[in-house]
Coordinates of C-alpha atoms and ligand atoms in Angstrom, one line a residue:
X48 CA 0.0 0.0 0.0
X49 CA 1.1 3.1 -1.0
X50 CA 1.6 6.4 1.8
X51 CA -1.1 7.8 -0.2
X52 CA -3.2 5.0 -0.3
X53 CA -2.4 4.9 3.6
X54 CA -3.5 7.8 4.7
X55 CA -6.6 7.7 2.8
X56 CA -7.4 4.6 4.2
X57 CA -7.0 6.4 7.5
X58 CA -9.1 9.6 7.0
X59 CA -11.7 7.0 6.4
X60 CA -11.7 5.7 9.8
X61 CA -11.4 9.0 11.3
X62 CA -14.3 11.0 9.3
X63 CA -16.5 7.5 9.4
X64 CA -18.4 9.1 12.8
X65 CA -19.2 12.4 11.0
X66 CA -20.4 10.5 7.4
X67 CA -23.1 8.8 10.1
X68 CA -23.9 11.6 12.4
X69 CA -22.7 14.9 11.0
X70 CA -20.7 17.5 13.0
X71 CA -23.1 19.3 16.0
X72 CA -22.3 22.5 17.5
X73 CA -20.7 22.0 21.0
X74 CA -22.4 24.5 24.3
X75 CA -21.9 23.6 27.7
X76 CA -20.1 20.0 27.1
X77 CA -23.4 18.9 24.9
X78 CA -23.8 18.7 21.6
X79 CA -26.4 20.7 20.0
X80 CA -28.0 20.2 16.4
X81 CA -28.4 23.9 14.4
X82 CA -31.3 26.1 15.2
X83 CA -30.9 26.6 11.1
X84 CA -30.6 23.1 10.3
X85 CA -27.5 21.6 8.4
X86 CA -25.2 22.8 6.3
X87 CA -22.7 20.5 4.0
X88 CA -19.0 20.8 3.8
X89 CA -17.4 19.9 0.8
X90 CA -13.8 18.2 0.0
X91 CA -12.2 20.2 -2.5
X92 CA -10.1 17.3 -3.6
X93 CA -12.9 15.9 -5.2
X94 CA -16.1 18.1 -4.6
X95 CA -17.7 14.9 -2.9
X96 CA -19.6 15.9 0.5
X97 CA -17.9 14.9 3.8
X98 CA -20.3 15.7 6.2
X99 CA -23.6 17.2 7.4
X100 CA -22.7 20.3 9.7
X101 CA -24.7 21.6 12.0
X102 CA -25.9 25.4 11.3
X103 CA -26.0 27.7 13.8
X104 CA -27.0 31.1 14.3
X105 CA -28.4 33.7 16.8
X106 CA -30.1 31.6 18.8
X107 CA -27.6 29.4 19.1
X108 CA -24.8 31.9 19.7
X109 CA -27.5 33.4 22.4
X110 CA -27.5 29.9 23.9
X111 CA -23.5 29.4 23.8
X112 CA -22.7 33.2 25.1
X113 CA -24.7 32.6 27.8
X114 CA -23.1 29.2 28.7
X115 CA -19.7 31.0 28.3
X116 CA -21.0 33.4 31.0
X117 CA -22.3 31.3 33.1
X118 CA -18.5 28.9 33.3
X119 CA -16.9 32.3 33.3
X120 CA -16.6 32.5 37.3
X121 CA -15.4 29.1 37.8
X122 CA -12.9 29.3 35.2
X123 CA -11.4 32.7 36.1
X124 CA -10.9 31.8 39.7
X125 CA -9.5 28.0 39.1
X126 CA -5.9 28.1 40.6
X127 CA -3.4 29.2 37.3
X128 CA -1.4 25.9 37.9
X129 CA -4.4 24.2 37.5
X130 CA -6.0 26.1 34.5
X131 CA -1.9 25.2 33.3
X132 CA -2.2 21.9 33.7
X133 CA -5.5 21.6 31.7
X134 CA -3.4 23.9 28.8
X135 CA -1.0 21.3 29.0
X136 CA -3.2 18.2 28.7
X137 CA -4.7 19.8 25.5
X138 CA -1.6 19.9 24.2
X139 CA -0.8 16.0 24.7
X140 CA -4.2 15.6 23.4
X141 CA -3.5 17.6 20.0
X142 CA -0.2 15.7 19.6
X143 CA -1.8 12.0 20.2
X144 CA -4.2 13.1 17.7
X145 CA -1.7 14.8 15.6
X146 CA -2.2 12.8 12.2
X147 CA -5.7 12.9 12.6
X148 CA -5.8 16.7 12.6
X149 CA -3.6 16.5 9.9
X150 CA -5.8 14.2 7.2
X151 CA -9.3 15.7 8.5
X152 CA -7.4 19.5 7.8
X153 CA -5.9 18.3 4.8
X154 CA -9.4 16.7 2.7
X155 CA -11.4 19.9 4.4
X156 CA -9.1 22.4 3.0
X157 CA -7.3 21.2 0.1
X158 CA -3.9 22.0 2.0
X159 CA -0.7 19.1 1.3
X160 CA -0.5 16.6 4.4
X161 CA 3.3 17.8 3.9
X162 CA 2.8 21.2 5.8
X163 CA -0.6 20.2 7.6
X164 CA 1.4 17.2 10.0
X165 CA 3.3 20.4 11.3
X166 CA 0.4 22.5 11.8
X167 CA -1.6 20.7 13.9
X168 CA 1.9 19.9 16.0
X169 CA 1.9 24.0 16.2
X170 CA -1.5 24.1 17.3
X171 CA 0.1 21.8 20.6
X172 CA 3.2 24.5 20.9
X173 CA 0.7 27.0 20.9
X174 CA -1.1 25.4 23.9
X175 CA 2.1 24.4 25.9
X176 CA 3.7 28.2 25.0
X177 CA 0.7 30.1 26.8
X178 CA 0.5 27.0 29.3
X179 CA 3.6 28.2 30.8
X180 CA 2.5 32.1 30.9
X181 CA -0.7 31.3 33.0
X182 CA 1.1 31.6 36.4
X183 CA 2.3 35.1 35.2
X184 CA -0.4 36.4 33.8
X185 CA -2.2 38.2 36.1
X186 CA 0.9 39.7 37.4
X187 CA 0.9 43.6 37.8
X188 CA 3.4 46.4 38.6
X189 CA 3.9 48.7 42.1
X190 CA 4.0 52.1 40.9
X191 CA 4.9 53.6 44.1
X192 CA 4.2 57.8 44.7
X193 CA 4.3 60.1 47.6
X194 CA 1.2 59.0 48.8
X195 CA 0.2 55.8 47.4
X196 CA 1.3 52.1 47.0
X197 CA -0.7 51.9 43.8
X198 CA -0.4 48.1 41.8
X199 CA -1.9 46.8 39.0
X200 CA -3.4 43.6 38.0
X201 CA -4.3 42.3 35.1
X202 CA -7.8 39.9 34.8
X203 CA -9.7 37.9 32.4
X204 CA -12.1 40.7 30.4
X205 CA -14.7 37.7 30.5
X206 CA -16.4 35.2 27.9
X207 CA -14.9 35.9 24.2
X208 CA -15.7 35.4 20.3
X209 CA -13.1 33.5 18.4
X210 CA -13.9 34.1 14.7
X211 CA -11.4 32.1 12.4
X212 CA -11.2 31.9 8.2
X213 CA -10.6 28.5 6.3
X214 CA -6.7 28.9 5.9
X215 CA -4.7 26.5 8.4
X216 CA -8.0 26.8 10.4
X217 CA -6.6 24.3 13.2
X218 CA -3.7 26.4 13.8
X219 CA -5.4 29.8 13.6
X220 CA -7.9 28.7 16.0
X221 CA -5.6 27.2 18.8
X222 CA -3.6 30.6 18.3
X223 CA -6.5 32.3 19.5
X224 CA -8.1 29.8 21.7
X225 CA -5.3 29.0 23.8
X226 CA -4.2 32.8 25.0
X227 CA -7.9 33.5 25.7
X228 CA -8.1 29.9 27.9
X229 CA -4.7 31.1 29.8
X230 CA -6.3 34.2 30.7
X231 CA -9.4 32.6 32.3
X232 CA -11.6 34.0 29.7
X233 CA -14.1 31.4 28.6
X234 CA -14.9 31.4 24.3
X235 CA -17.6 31.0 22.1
X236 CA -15.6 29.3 19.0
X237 CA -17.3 30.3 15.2
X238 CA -15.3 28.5 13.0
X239 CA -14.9 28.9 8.9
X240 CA -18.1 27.2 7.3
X241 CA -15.6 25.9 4.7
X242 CA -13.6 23.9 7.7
X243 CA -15.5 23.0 10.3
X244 CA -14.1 19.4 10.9
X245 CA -11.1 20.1 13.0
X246 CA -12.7 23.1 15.2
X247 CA -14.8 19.8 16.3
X248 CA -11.7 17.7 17.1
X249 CA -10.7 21.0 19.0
X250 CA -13.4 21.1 21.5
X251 CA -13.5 17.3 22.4
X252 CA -9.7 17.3 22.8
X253 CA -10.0 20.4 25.1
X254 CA -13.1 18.8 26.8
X255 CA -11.0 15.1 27.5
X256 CA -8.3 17.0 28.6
X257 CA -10.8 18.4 31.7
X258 CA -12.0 21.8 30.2
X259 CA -14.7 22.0 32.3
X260 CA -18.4 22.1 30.2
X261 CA -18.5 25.9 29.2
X262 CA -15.4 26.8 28.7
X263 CA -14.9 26.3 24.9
X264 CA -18.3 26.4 22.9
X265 CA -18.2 25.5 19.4
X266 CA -21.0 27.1 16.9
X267 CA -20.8 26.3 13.3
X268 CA -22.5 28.1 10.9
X269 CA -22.3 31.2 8.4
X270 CA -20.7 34.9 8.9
X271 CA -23.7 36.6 8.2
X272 CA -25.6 34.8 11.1
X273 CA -23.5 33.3 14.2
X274 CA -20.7 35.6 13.1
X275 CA -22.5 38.6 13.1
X276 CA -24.8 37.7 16.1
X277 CA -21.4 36.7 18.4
X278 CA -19.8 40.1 17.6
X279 CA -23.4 41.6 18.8
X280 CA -23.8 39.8 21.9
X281 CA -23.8 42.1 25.0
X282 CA -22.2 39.1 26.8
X283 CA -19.3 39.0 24.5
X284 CA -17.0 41.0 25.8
X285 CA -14.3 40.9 22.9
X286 CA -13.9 39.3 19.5
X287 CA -10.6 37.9 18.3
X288 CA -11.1 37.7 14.6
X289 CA -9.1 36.6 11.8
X290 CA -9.9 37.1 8.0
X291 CA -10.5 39.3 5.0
X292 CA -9.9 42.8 5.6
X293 CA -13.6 43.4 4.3
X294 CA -14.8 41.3 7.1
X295 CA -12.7 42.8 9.7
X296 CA -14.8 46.3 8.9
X297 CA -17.9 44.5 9.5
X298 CA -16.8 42.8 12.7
X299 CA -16.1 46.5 13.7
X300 CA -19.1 47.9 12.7
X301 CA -21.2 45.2 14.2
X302 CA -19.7 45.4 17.6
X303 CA -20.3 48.8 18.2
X304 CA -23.2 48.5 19.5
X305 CA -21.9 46.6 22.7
X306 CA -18.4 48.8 22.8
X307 CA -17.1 45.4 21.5
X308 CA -13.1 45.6 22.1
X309 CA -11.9 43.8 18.6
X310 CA -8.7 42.2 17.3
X311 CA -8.6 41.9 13.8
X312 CA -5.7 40.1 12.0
X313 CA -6.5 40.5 8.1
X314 CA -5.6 40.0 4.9
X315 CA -1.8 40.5 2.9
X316 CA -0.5 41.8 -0.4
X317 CA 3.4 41.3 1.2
X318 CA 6.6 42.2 -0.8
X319 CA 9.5 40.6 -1.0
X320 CA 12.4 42.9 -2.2
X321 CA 15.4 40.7 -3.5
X322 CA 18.7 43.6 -3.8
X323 CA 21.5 42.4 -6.2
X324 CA 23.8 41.7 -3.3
X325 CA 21.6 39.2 -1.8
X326 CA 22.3 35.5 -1.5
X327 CA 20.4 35.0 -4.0
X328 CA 19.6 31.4 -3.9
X329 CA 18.9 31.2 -0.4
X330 CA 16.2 34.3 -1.2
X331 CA 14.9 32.2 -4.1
X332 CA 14.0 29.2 -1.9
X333 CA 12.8 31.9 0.2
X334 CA 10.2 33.6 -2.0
X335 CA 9.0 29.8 -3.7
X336 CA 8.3 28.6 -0.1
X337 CA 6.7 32.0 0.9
X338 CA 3.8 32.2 -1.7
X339 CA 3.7 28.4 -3.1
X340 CA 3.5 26.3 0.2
X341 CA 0.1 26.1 2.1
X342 CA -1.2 26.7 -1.5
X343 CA -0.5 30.5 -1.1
X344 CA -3.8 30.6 1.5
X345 CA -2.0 32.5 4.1
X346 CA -2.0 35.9 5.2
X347 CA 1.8 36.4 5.1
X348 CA 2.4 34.7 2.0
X349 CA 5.4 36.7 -0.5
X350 CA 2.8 37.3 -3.1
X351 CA 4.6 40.4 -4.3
X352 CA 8.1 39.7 -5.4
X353 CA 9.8 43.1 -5.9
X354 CA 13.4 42.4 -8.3
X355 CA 16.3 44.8 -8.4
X356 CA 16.1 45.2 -12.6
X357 CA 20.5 43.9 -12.7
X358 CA 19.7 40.4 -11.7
X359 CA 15.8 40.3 -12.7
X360 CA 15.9 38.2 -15.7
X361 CA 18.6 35.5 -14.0
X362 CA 16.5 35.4 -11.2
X363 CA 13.4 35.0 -12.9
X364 CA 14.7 32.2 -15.6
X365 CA 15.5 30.5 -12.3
X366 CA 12.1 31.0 -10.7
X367 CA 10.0 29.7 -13.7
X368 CA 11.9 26.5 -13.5
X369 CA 11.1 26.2 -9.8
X370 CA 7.4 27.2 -10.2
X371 CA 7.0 24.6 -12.4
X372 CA 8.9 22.0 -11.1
X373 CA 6.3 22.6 -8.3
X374 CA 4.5 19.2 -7.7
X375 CA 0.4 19.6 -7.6
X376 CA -1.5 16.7 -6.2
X377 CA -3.6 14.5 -3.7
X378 CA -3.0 16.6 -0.6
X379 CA -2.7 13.5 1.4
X380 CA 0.3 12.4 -0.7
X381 CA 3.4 13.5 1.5
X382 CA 4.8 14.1 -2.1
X383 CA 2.4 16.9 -2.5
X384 CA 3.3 20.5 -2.7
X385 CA 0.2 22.8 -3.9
X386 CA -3.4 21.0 -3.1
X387 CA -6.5 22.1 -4.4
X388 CA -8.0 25.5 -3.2
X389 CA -10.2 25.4 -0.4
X390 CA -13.9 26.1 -2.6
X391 CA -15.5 26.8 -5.7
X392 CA -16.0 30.1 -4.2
X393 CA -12.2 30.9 -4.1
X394 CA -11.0 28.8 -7.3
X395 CA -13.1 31.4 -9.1
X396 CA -11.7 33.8 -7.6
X397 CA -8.6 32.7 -8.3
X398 CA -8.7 31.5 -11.4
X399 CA -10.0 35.4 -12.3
X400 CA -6.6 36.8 -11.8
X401 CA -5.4 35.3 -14.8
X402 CA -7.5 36.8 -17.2
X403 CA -6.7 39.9 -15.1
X404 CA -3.0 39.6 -15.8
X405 CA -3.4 39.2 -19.1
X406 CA -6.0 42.1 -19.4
X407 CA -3.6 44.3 -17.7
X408 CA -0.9 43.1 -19.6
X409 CA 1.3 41.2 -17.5
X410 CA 2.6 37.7 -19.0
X411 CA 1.6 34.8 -17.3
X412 CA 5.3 33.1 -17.0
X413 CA 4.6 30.0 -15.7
X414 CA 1.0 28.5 -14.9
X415 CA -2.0 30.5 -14.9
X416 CA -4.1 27.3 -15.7
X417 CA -6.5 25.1 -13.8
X418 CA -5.5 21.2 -13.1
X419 CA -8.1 18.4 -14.2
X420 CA -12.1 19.0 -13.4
X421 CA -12.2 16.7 -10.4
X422 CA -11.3 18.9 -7.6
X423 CA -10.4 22.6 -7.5
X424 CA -6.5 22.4 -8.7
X425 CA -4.6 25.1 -10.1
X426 CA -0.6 25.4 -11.3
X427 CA 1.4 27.6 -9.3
X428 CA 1.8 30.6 -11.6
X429 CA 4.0 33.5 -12.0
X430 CA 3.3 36.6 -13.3
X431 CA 6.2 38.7 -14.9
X432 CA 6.1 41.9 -16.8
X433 CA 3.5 43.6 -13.8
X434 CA 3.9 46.8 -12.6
X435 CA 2.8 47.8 -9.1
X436 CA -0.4 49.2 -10.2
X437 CA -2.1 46.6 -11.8
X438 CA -4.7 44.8 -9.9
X439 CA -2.3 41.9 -9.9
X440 CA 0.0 43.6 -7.1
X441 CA -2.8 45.3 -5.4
X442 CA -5.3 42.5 -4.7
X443 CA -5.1 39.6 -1.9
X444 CA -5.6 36.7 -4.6
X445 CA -4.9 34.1 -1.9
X446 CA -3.3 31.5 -3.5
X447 CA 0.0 29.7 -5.3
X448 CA 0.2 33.0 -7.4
X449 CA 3.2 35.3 -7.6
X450 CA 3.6 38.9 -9.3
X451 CA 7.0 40.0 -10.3
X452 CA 7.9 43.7 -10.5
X453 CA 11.6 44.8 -11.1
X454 CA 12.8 48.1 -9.6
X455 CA 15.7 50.4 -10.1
X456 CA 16.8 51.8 -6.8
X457 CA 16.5 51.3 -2.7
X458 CA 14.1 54.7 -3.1
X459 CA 11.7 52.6 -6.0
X460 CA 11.7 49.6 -3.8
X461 CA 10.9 51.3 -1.1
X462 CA 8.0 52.8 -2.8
X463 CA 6.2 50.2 -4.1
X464 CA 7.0 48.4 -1.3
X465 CA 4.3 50.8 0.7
X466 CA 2.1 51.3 -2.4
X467 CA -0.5 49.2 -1.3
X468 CA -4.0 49.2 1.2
X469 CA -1.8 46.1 3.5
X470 CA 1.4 46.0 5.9
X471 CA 1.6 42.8 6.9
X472 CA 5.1 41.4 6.0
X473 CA 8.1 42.6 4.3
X474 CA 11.1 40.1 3.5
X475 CA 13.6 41.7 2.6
X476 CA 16.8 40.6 0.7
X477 CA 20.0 42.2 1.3
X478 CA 24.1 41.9 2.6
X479 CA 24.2 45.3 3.1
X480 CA 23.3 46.2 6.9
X481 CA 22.9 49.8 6.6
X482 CA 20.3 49.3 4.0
X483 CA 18.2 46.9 6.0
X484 CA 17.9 48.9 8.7
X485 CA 17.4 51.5 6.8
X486 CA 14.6 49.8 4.5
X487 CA 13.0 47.9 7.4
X488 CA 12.6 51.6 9.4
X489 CA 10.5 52.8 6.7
X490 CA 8.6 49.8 5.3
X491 CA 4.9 49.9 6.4
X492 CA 4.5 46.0 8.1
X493 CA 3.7 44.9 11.3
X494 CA 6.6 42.3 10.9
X495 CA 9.3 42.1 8.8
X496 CA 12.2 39.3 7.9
X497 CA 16.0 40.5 7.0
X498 CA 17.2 37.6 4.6
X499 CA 14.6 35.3 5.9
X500 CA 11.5 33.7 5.4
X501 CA 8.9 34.3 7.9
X502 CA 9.8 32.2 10.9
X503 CA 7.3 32.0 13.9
X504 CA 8.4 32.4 17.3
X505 CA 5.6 32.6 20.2
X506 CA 7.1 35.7 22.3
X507 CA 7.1 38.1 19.3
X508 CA 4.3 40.3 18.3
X509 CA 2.4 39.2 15.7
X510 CA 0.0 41.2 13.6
X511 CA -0.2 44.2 10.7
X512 CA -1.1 47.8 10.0
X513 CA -3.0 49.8 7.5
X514 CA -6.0 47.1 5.8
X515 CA -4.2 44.0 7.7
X516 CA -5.2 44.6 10.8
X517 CA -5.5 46.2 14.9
X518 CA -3.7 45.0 17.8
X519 CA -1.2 42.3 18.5
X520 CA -0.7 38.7 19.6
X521 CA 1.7 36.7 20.5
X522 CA 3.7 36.3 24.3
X523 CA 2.3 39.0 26.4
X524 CA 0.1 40.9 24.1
X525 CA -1.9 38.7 23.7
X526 CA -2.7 39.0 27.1
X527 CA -2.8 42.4 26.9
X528 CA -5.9 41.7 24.6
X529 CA -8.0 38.5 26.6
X530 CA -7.4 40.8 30.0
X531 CA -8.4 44.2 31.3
X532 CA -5.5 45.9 33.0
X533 CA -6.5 47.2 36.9
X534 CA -5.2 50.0 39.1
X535 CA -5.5 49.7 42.8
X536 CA -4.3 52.4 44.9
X537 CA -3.6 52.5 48.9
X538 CA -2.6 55.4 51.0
X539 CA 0.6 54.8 52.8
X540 CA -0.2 57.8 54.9
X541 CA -2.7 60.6 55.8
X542 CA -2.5 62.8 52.8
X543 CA -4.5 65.7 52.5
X544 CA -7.8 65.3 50.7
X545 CA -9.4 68.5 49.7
X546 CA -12.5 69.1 52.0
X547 CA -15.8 70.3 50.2
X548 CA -18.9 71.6 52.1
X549 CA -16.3 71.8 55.2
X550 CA -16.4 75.2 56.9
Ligands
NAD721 P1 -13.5 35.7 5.8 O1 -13.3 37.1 6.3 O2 -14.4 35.5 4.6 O3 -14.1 34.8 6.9 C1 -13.4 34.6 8.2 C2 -14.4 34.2 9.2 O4 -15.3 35.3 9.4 C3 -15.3 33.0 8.9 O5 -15.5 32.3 10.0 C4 -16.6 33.7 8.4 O6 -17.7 32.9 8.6 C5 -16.6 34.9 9.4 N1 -17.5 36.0 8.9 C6 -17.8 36.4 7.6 N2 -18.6 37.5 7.6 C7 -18.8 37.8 9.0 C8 -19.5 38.8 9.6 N3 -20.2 39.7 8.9 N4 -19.5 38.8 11.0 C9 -18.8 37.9 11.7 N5 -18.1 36.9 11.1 C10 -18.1 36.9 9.7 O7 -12.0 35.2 5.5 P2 -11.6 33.8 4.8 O8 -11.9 33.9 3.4 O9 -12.2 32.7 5.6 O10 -10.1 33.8 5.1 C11 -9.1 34.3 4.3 C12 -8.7 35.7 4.8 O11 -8.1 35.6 6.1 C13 -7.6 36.3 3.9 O12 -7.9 37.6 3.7 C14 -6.3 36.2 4.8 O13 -5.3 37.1 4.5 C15 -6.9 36.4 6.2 N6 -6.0 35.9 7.2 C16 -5.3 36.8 8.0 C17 -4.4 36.3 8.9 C18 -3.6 37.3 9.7 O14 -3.0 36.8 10.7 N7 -3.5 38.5 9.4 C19 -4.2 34.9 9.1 C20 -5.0 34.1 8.3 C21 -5.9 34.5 7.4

């Protein structure tokens, strides 16, 4: 038997209980059937249906807010090293259940088993990393002054809406999920519609591992309706959101309402700027990984490569070659480097920006064409031959597609660089230090790699500015988001306090 053949034989067994009985919502350690009814989520491997889902919406986000509330207390005031060991449990959980994670993700989502085994393993660092902040979290400062010993504290803000999208959904959601746990905050969990299977494996991991019922609620359904009606629930008192920049305006909007205090990590059009003097082949691996793996669905993906014009045409020759060299396949195949996109929905989209390069006069340089009718494959693809205005380098297209723009000088670079509605990431490519610090002080992203891909670690702040995004996570900020800073002050003495009404 083949590894393919293997692993298919496995998601079999694992998705056989949802074929039968569908996924429910999960409130208060029960599961619940849709007040809507079901929806269907769909394989995009081969557009066969995987499961019944089950649809929720207000009334079911009414019902799972308040059983968030109601587990708030509890949770909040459970000693931190035992709210650690819990953390730490779900993480043993995810890893036992690693490969399991990892096939479900992979025939939900389209995304190659080769990137998906890590991700659900991330989705355990994630829970051990914040596992071991819990003790520390609530820890404050003494601000001392002439007359006061004032402190602060830090607690949980309360019960909070996790809103994830379809890309790496596992991964996203534990990224979320477990800061908000470590606080004490309890969640109400509204996972993609296009990827609900492994938000499901989430909750009962979490749930084995002694969450108490409450604490993690999972609602399935459609933005419009449990999205909408979690970011307007007066007993929601925050909503960590991840998605299209679009979406992140309505989450705003929608919370305002209930003073709803939002996070919103959002969408990408990120450049990477290769100088001459670059180690060039190292940036070359670089910019492939950065925009092909993961099938180009993520929000820090290299989707803008930006070429000093003396070593453009070497390093493009090189980079067709690459591109399509790129293996597209069964994403269960370990061999597999590009899956299919994630829905009909976003193949079309997709699929649109070639006749938009071509319209705006770009050349489609390798690619640019669907794979087979089964499933909702494309090639990788390169466009060459763009300039920075075309929609091509302005638009989030979300998938194995890369524009190629050459520049002149560190000032043109620098300028195109920022030319766009995102600030993400920025990789930049350079031997020459002065320049990078230079370039990195002026380019507009919330995180930026110096000859480098982007490499994740825990304690550093993740997150954009202008159209991709508000606020931070990662190490303490994400605290700073699940928990509302106190201030306590006590005299030390009898200072004066000004009499009124005192003859
Ligand atoms: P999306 O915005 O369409 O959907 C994300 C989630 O929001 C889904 O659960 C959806 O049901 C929900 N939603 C939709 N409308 C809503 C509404 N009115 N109210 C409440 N919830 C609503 O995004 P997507 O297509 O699923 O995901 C892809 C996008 O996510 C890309 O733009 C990508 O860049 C972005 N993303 C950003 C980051 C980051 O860290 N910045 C990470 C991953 C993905």
């Amino acid at each position: 038997m083949s590894v393919l053949e293997d692993n298919i034989a496995k998601l079999d067994g694992y998705l056989a209980r949802f074929r039968e009985g569908g996924i429910s919502n999960r409130i208060a350690g029960k599961d619940c059937a849709g007040s809507q009814g079901l929806f269907q989520t769909i394989s995009p491997v081969d557009k066969s249906v995987i499961c019944d889902v089950a649809h929720g919406a207000a009334d079911d986000i009414d019902t799972a807010a308040h059983a968030a509330h109601d587990a708030f207390g509890e949770w909040r005031d459970l000693p931190a090293t035992e709210r650690r060991k819990i953390l730490i449990r779900i993480a043993e959980g995810i890893e036992a259940r690693a490969e399991e994670i990892a096939l479900c993700e992979c025939w939900d989502t389209g995304q190659a088993y080769k990137f998906m085994s890590k991700a659900a393993l991330r989705g355990a660092e994630n829970f051990r990393y914040f596992a071991d902040q819990v003790v520390q979290a609530r820890d404050g400062q003494h601000l001392k002054s002439p007359t006061l010993m004032n402190i602060t504290t830090r607690v949980p803000i309360g019960p909070v809406g996790v809103i994830t999208p379809w890309n790496t959904p596992f991964m996203l959601s534990t990224w979320k999920i477990a800061p908000a746990l470590a606080a004490g905050c309890t969640v109400v969990h509204k996972p993609a519609e296009a990827s609900p299977v492994t938000a499901r494996l989430l909750v009962e991991i979490a749930e084995e591992a002694g969450l108490p019922p409450g604490v993690l609620n999972t609602v399935n359904g459609f933005g419009e309706g449990a999205g909408k009606a979690l970011c307007e629930h007066p007993k929601i008192k925050a909503i960590a959101f991840v998605g299209e920049s679009r979406t992140g305006s309505l989450i705003t909007k929608q919370g305002a309402d209930t003073l709803k205090r939002n996070h919103l990590e959002l969408g990408g059009k990120n450049p990477v700027i290769v100088f001459d003097d670059a180690d060039l082949d190292r940036a070359l691996d670089a910019a492939i990984f950065m925009i092909y793996s993961i099938n180009g669905e993520r929000c820090t993906s290299s989707s803008r490569l930006l070429i000093q014009d003396t070593i453009r045409d070497a390093f493009e020759a090189k980079l067709i070659e690459r591109v399509q060299n790129i293996k597209v396949g069964h994403p269960l195949d370990p061999k597999t480097e590009v899956g299919p996109l994630v829905t009909e929905e976003h193949f079309n989209k997709v699929t649109r920006y070639f006749d938009i390069a071509r319209q705006d006069g770009a050349t489609i340089a390798a690619g640019g064409e669907v794979v087979g009718d089964e499933g909702y494959f494309v090639r990788p693809t390169l466009f060459t031959q763009a300039t920075n205005d075309m929609r091509i380098a302005q638009e989030e297209i979300f998938g194995p597609v890369l524009t190629s723009i050459p520049f002149a000088t560190e000032q043109e670079a620098l300028e195109m660089a920022n030319d766009t509605a995102y600030g993400l990431t920025g990789y930049v490519w350079t031997n020459d230090l002065t320049r990078a610090l230079r370039f990195t002080d002026k380019l507009e992203a919330g995180m930026i790699w110096v000859n480098s891909e982007n490499v994740r670690h825990l304690p550093t702040p993740f997150g954009g500015v202008k159209a991709s995004g508000i606020g931070r996570d990662g190490g303490d900020w994400s605290f700073e988001f699940y928990m509302e800073q106190k201030h306590i002050g006590f005299a030390t003495g009898q200072h004066k306090i000004t009499k009124l009404g005192a003859l």
